Tab-separated table of C-alpha atoms and ligand atoms in Angstrom:
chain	number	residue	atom	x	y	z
A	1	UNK	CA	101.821	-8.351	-16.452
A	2	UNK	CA	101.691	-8.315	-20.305
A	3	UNK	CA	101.664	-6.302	-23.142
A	4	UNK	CA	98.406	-5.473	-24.799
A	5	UNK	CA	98.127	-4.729	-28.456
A	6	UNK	CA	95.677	-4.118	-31.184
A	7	UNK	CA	96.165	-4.090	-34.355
A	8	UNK	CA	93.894	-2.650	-36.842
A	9	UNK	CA	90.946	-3.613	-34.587
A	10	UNK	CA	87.502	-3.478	-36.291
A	11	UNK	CA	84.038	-4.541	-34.742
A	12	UNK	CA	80.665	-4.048	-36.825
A	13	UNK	CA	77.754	-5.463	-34.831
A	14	UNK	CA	76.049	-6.761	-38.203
A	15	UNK	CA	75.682	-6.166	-41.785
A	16	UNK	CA	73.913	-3.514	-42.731
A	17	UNK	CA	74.940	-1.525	-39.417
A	18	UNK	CA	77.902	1.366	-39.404
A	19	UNK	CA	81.379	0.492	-38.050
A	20	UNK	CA	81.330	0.879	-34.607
A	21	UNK	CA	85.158	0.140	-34.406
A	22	UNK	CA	87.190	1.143	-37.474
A	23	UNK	CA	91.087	0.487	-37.707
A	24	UNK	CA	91.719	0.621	-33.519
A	25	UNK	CA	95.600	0.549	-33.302
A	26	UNK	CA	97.118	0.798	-30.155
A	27	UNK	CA	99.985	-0.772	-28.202
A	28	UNK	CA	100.655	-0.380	-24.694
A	29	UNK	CA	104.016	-1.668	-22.451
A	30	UNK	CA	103.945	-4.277	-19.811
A	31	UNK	CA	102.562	-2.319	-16.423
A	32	UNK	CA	101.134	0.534	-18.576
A	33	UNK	CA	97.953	2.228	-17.729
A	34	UNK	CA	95.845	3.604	-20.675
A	35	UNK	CA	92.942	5.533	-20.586
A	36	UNK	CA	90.217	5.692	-23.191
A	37	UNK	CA	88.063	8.413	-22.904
A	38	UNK	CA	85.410	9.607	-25.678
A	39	UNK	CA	81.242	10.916	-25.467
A	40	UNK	CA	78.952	8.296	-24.782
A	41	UNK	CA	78.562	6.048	-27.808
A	42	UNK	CA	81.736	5.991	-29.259
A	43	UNK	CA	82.734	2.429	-28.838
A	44	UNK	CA	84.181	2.464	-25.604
A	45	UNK	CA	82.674	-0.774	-23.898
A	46	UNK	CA	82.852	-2.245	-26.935
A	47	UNK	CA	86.498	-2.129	-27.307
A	48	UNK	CA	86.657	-3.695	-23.943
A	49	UNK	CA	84.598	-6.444	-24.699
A	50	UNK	CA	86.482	-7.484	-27.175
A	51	UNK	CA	89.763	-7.501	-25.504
A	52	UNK	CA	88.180	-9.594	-22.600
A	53	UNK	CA	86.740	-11.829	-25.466
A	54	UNK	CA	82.909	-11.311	-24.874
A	55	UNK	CA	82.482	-10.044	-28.196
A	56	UNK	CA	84.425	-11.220	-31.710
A	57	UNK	CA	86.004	-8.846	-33.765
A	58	UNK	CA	85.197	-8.456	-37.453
A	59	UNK	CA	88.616	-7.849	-38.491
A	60	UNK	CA	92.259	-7.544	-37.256
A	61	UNK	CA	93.756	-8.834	-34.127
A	62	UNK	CA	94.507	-8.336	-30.737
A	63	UNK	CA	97.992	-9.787	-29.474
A	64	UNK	CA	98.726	-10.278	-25.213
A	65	UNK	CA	102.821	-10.517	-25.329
A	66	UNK	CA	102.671	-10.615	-29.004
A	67	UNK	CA	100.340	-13.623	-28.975
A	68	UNK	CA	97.199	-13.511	-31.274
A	69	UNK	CA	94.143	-13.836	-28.925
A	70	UNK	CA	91.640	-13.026	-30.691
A	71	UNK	CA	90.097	-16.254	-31.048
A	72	UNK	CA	90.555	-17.564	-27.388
A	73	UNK	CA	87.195	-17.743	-25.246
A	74	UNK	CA	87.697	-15.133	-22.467
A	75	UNK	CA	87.974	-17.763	-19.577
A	76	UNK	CA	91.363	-18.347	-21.289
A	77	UNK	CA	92.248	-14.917	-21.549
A	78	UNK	CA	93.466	-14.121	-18.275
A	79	UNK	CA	92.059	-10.971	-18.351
A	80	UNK	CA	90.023	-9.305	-15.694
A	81	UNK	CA	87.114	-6.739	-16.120
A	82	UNK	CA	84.911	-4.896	-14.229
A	83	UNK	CA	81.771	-3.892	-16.114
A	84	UNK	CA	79.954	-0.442	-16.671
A	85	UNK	CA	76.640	-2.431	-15.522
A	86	UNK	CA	78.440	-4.580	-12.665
A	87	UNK	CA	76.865	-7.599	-13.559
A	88	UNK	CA	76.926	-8.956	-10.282
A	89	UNK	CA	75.603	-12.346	-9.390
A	90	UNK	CA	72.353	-11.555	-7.695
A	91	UNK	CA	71.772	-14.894	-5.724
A	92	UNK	CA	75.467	-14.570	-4.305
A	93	UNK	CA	76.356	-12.321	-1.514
A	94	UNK	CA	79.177	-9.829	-1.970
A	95	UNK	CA	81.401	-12.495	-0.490
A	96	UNK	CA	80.772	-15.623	-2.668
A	97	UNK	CA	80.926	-12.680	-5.597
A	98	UNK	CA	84.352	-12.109	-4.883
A	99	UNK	CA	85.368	-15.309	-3.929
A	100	UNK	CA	83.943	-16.687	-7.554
A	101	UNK	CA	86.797	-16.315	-10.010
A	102	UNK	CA	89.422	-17.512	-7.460
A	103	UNK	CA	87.025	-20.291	-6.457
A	104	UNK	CA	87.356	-21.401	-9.761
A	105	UNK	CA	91.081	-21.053	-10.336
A	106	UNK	CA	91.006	-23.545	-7.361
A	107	UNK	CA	92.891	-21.176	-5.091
A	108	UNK	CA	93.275	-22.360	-1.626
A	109	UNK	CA	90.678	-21.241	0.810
A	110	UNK	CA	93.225	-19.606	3.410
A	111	UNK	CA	94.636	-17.399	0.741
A	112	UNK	CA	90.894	-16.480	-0.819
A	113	UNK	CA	90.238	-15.463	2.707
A	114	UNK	CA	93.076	-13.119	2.980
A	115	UNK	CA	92.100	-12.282	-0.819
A	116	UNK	CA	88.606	-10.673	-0.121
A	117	UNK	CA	89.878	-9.195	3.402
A	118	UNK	CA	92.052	-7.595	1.655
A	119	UNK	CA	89.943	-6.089	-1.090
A	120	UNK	CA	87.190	-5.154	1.558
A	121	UNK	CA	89.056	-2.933	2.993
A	122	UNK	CA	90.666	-1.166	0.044
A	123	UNK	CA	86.785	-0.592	-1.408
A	124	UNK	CA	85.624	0.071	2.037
A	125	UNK	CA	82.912	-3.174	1.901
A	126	UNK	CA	84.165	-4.911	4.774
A	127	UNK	CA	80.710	-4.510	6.617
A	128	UNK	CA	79.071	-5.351	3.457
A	129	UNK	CA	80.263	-8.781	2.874
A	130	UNK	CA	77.164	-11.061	4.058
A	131	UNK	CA	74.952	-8.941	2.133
A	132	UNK	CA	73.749	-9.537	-1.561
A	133	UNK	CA	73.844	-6.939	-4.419
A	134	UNK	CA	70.129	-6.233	-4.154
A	135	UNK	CA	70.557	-5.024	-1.152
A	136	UNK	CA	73.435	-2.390	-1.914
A	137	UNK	CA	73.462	1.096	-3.312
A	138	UNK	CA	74.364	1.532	-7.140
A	139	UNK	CA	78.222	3.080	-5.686
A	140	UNK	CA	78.267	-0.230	-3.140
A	141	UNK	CA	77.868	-2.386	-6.017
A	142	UNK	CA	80.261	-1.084	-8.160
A	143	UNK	CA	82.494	-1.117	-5.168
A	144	UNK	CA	81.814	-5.196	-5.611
A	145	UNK	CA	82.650	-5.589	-8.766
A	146	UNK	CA	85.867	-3.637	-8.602
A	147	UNK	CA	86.236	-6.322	-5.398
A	148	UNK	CA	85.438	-9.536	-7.856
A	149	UNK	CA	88.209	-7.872	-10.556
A	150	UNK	CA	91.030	-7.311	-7.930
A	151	UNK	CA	91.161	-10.166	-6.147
A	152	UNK	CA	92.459	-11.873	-8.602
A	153	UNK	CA	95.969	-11.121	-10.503
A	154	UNK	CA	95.540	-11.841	-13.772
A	155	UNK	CA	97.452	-10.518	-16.854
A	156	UNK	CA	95.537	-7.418	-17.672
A	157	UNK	CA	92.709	-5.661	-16.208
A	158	UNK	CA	89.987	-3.739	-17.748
A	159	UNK	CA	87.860	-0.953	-15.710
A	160	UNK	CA	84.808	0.495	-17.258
A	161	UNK	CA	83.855	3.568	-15.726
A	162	UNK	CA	84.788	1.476	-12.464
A	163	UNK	CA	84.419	4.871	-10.105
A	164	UNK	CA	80.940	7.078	-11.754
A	165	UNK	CA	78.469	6.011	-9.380
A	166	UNK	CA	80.440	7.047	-6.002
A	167	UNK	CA	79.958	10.468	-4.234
A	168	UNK	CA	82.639	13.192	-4.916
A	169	UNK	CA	84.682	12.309	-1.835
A	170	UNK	CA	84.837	8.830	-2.285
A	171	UNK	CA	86.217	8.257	-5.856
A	172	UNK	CA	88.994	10.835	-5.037
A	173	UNK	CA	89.483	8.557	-2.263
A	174	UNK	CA	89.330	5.295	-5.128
A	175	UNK	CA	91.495	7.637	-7.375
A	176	UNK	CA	94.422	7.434	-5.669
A	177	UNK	CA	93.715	3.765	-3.906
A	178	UNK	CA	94.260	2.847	-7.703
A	179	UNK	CA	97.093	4.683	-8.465
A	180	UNK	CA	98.827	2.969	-5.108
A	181	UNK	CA	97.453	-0.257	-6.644
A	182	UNK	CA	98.794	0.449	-10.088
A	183	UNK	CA	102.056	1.563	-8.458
A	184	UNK	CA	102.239	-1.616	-6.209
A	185	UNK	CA	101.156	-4.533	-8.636
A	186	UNK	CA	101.847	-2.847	-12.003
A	187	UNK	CA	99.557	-4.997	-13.355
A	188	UNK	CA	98.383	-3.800	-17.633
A	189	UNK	CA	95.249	-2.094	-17.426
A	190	UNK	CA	92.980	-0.329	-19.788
A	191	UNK	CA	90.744	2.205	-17.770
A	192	UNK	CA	87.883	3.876	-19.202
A	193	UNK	CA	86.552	7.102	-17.898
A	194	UNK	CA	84.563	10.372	-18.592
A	195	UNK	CA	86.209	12.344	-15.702
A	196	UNK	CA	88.856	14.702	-16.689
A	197	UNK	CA	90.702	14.605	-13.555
A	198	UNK	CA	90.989	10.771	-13.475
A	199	UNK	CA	92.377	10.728	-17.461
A	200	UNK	CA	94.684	12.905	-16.852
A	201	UNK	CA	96.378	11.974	-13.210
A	202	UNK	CA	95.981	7.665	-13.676
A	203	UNK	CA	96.809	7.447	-17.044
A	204	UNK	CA	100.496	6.612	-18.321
A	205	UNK	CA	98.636	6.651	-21.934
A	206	UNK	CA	95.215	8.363	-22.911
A	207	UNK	CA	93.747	7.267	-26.173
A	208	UNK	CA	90.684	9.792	-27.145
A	209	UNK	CA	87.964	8.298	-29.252
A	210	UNK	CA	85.021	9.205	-31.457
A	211	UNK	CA	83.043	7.519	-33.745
A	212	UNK	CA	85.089	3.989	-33.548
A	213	UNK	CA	88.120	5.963	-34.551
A	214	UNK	CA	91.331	6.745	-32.205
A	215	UNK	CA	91.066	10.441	-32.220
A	216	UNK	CA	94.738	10.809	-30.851
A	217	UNK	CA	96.874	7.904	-28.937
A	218	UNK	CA	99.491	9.719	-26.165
A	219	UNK	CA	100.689	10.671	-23.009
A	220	UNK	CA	98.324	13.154	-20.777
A	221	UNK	CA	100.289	16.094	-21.574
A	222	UNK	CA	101.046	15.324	-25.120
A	223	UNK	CA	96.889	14.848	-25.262
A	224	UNK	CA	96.803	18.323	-23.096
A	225	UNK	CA	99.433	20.206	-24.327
A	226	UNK	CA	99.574	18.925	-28.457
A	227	UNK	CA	96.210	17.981	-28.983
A	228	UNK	CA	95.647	16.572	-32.542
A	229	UNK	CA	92.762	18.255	-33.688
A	230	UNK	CA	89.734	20.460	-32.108
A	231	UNK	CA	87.963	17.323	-31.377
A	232	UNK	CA	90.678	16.276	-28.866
A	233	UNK	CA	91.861	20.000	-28.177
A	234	UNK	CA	87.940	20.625	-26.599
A	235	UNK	CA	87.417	16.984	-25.203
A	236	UNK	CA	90.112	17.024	-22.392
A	237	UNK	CA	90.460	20.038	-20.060
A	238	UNK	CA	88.264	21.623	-17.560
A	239	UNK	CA	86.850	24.783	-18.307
A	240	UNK	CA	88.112	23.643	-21.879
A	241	UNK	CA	89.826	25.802	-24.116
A	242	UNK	CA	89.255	28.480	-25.814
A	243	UNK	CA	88.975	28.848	-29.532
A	244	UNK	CA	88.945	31.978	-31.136
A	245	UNK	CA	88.460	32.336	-34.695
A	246	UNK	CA	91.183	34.263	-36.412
A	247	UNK	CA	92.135	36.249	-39.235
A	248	UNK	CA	96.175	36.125	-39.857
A	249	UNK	CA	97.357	39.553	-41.532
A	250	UNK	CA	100.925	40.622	-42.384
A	251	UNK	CA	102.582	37.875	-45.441
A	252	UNK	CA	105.141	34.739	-45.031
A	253	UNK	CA	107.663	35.017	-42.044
A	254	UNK	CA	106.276	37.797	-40.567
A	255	UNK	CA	102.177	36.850	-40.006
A	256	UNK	CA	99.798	38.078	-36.651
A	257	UNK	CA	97.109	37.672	-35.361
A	258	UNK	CA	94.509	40.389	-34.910
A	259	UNK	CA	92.193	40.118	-31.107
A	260	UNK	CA	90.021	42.380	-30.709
A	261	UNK	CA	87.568	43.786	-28.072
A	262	UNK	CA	85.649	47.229	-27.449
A	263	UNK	CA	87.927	48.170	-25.181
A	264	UNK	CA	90.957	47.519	-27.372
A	265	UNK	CA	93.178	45.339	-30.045
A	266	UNK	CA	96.506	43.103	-29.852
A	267	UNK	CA	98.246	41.761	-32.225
A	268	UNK	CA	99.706	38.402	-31.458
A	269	UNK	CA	102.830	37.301	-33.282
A	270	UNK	CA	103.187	34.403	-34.939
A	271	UNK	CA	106.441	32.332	-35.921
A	272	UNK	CA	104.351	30.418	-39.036
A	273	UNK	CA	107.257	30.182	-41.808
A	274	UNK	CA	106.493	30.467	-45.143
A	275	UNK	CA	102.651	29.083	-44.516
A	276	UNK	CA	99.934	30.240	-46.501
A	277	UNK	CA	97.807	31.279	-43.265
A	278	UNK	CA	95.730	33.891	-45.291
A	279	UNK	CA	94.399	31.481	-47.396
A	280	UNK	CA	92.741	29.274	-44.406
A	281	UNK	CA	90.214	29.824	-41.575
A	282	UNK	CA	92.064	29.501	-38.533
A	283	UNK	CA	91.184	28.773	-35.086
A	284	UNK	CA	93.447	30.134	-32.227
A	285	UNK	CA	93.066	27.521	-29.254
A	286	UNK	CA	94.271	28.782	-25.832
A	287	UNK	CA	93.838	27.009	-22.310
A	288	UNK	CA	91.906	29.387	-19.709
A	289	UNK	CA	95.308	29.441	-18.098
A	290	UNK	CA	97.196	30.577	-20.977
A	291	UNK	CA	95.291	33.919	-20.146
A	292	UNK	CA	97.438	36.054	-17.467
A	293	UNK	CA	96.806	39.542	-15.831
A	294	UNK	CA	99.365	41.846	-17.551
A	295	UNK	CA	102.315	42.491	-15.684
A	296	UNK	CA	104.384	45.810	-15.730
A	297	UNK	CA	106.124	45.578	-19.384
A	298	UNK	CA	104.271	42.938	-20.824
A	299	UNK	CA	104.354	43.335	-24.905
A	300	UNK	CA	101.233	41.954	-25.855
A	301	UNK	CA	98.384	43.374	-23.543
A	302	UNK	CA	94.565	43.355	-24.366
A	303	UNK	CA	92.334	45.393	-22.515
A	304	UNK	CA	88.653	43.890	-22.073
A	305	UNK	CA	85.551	44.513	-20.092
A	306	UNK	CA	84.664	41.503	-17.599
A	307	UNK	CA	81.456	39.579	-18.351
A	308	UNK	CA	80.709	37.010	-15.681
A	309	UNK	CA	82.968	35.848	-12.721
A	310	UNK	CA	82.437	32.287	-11.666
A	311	UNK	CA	84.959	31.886	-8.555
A	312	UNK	CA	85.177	27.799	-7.872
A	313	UNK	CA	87.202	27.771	-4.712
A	314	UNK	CA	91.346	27.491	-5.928
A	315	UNK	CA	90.302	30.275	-9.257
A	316	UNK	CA	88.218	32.689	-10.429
A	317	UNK	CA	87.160	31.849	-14.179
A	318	UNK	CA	87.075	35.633	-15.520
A	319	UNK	CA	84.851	35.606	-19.149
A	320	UNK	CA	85.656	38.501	-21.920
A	321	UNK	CA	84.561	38.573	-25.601
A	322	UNK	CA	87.398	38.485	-27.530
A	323	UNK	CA	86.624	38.448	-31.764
A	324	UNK	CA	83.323	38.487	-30.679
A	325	UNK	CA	83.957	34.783	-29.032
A	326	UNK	CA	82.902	34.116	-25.107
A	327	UNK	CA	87.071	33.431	-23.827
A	328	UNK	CA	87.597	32.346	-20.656
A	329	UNK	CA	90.947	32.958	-17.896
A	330	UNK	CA	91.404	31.419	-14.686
A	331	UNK	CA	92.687	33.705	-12.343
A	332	UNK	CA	93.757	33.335	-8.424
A	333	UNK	CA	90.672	34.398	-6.654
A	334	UNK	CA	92.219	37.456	-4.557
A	335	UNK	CA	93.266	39.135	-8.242
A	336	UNK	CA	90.353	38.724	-10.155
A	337	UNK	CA	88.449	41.605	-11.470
A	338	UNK	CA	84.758	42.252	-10.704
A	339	UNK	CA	81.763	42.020	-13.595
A	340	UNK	CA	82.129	45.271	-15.602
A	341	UNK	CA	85.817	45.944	-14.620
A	342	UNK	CA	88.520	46.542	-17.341
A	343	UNK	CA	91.159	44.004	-17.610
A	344	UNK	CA	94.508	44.215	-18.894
A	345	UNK	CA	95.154	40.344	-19.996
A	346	UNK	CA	98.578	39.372	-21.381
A	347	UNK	CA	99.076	36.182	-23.765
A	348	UNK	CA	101.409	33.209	-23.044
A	349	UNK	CA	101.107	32.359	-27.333
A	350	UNK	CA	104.582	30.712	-27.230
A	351	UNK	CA	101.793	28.027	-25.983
A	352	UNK	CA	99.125	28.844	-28.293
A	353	UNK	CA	97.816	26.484	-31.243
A	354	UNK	CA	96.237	27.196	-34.465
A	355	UNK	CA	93.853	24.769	-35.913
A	356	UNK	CA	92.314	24.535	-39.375
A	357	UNK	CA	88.762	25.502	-38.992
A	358	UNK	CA	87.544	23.489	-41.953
A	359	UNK	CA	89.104	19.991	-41.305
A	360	UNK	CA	89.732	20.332	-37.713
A	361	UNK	CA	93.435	19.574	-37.663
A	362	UNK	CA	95.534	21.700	-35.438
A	363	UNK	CA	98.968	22.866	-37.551
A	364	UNK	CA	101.983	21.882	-36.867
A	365	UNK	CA	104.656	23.803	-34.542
A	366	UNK	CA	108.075	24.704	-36.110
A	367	UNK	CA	109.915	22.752	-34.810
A	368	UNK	CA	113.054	24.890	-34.171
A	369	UNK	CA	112.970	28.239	-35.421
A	370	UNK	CA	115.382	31.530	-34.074
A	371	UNK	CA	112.543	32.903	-32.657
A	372	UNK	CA	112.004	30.066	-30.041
A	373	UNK	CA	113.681	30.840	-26.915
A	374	UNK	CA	114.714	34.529	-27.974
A	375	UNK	CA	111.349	35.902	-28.443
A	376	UNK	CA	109.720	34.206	-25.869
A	377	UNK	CA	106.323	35.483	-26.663
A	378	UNK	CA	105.540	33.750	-30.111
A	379	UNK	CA	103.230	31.376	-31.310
A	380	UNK	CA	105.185	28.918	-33.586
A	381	UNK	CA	104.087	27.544	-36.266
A	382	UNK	CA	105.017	25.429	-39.303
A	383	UNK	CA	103.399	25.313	-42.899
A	384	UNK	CA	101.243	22.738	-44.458
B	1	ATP	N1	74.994	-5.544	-28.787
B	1	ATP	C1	74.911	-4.497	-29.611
B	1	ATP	N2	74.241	-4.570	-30.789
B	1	ATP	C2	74.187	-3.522	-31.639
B	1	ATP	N3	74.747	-2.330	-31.392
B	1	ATP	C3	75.403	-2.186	-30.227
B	1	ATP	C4	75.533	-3.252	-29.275
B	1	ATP	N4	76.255	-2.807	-28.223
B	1	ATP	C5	76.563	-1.526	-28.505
B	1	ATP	N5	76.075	-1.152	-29.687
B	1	ATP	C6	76.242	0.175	-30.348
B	1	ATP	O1	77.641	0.404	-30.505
B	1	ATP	C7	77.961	1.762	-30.250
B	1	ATP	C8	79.021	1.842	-29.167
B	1	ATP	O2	78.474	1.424	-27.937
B	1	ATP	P1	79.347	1.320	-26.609
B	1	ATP	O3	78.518	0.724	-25.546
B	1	ATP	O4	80.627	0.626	-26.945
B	1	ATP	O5	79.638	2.864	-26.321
B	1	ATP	P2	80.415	3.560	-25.089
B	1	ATP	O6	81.510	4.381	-25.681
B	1	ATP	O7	80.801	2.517	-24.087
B	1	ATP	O8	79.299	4.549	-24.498
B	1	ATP	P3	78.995	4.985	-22.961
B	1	ATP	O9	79.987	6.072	-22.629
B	1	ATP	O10	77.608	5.505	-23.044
B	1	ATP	O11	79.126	3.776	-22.093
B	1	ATP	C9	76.631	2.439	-29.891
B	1	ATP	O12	76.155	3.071	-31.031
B	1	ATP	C10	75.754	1.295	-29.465
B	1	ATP	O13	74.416	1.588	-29.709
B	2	MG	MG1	80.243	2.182	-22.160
């Protein structure tokens, strides 16, 4: 167990070529689990190389219980990863694979026995031992290398996309075999993923990237629920949000928000302070859930014509134009409407956000106000 830390991490891959880490700051506690999500390109196996020390960094450093490592060769690191690509040793079998890294830590062979028994049956590869990675599917192999990673303890470990080539049923099976893991050995690891589901439930810490840059650094549901900007607001959540561009009428303390549909118009309240909001192009974000059927004696009710129905098993995902913008609600499937119906929605905006369309940032909330709690039913927001 160790802490991990990197401080103002930069990697350029030569001169002449664009950043493809800029400024990486993060810092996560002994036994955390953080998960780095971003699209394809972003920098994501990079960063990992350089913790486990297969690539240098061009600038900054990265500390292991406040210790400068940067420099150390990665046999000396202590850390252990399992790679995007496997990289597998093709003339071993999956056996001598695992064995290999406590083989050479001179661990004694009793206890690298009980070592790869145990990690065959965790992966489910016990029948697979004798074999050698040519002769396993793409999901087996990865299987392997997750074996070659766990059987040894070592300070931190690093997954790349450990879990994308297994079937449906099998990584939610892995899924929560690494959370009991996690739980058991609280060992520092660094995770990264592209599935939603596995950021949000492994993760003590999500850090969202693009472009080299740390988009937003958090817990899941500060990362769900406070999203830093539109980037990170439509990057995590599935369906993801809505955004909905919006006018605010009315003048300081006392602004709204016009939706409107051909069936009919709302106009949501907003708590926004003394902010200039008329002066700005605004986006109104809102999670498909945020979107309710009106209840007897809702206030703010907006009638709409349903589009498209897309039921998915546990919810109905009900589409409407709202300010001529494709919004999505998920409903419970025995209440949902059918294609063509009218439906009443009602807003939970205490929960909305508002996000500057030009730079992308989402504005702040107040932070206490005498609307919150009273008038339930307000989005709250503070100034510049
Ligand atoms: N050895 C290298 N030499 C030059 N450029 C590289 C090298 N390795 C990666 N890159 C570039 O660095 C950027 C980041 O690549 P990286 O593999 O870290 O992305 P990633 O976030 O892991 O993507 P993915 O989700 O597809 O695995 C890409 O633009 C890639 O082309
Ligand atoms: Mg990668």
């Amino acid at each position: 167990m160790a802490t991990l830390e990197l401080r103002n991490v930069n990697k350029t891959y030569g001169s002449g070529l664009p950043d493809t880490l800029k400024d990486i700051q993060l810092k996560i506690a002994e036994g955390e689990f953080l998960i780095l999500v971003g699209p394809s390109g972003c920098g994501k196996s990079t960063l990992m190389n350089c913790i486990a020390g297969l690539e240098n960094i061009s600038g900054g450093a990265i500390l292991v219980d406040d210790a400068d490592i940067s420099q150390m060769s990665p046999k000396d690191r202590d850390i252990a990863m399992v790679f995007q690509s496997y990289a597998l040793y093709p003339t071993m079998t999956v056996r001598q694979n695992i064995e290999f890294g406590l083989k050479i830590r001179k661990v004694p062979k009793a206890q690298i026995d009980q070592e790869v028994e145990r990690v065959a049956k965790l992966l489910q590869i016990e029948h697979l031992l004798a074999r050698k990675p040519g002769q396993l599917s793409g999901g087996q192999q990865q299987r392997v290398a997750m074996g070659r990673a766990l059987a040894r303890r070592p300070k931190i470990y690093l997954f790349d996309e450990p879990l994308s080539n297994l079937d449906a049923k099998l990584r939610v099976e892995m899924r929560t075999e690494m959370k009991l893991m996690h739980q058991r050995l609280k060992t520092t690891t660094v995770y990264v993923t592209h599935d939603q589901i596995e950021a949000m439930t492994l993760g003590d810490k999500v850090a969202v990237m693009k472009d080299g840059i740390i988009q937003q650094f958090g817990t899941p549901k500060e990362i769900y629920s406070e999203p830093a900007n539109l980037f990170v607001a439509s990057f995590i959540g599935s369906p993801p949000m809505n955004f909905i561009p919006v006018k605010p009428a009315g003048g300081r303390g006392r602004w709204h928000v016009p939706l409107a549909t051909d069936l009919g118009q709302l106009s949501l309240p907003l708590a926004a302070g003394d902010a200039d909001l008329d002066q700005r192009e605004l986006i109104l974000g809102l999670r498909p859930e945020q979107l309710a059927l009106a209840a007897e004696g809702d206030s703010a009710v907006l009638q709409a014509r349903v589009e498209v129905t897309e039921p998915t098993g546990p919810d109905t995902l009900i589409f409407v134009t709202i300010n001529g913008t494709k919004v999505c609600c998920r409903l419970a499937p025995d209440l949902a409407p059918a294609v063509g119906e009218m439906l009443k929605l009602s807003f939970d905006a205490g929960k909305a956000l508002l996000f500057d369309a030009k730079t992308g940032e989402r504005l702040a909330r107040e932070s206490k106000t005498p609307a919150e709690g009273s008038a339930g039913n307000v989005a709250q927001f503070r100034g510049r």
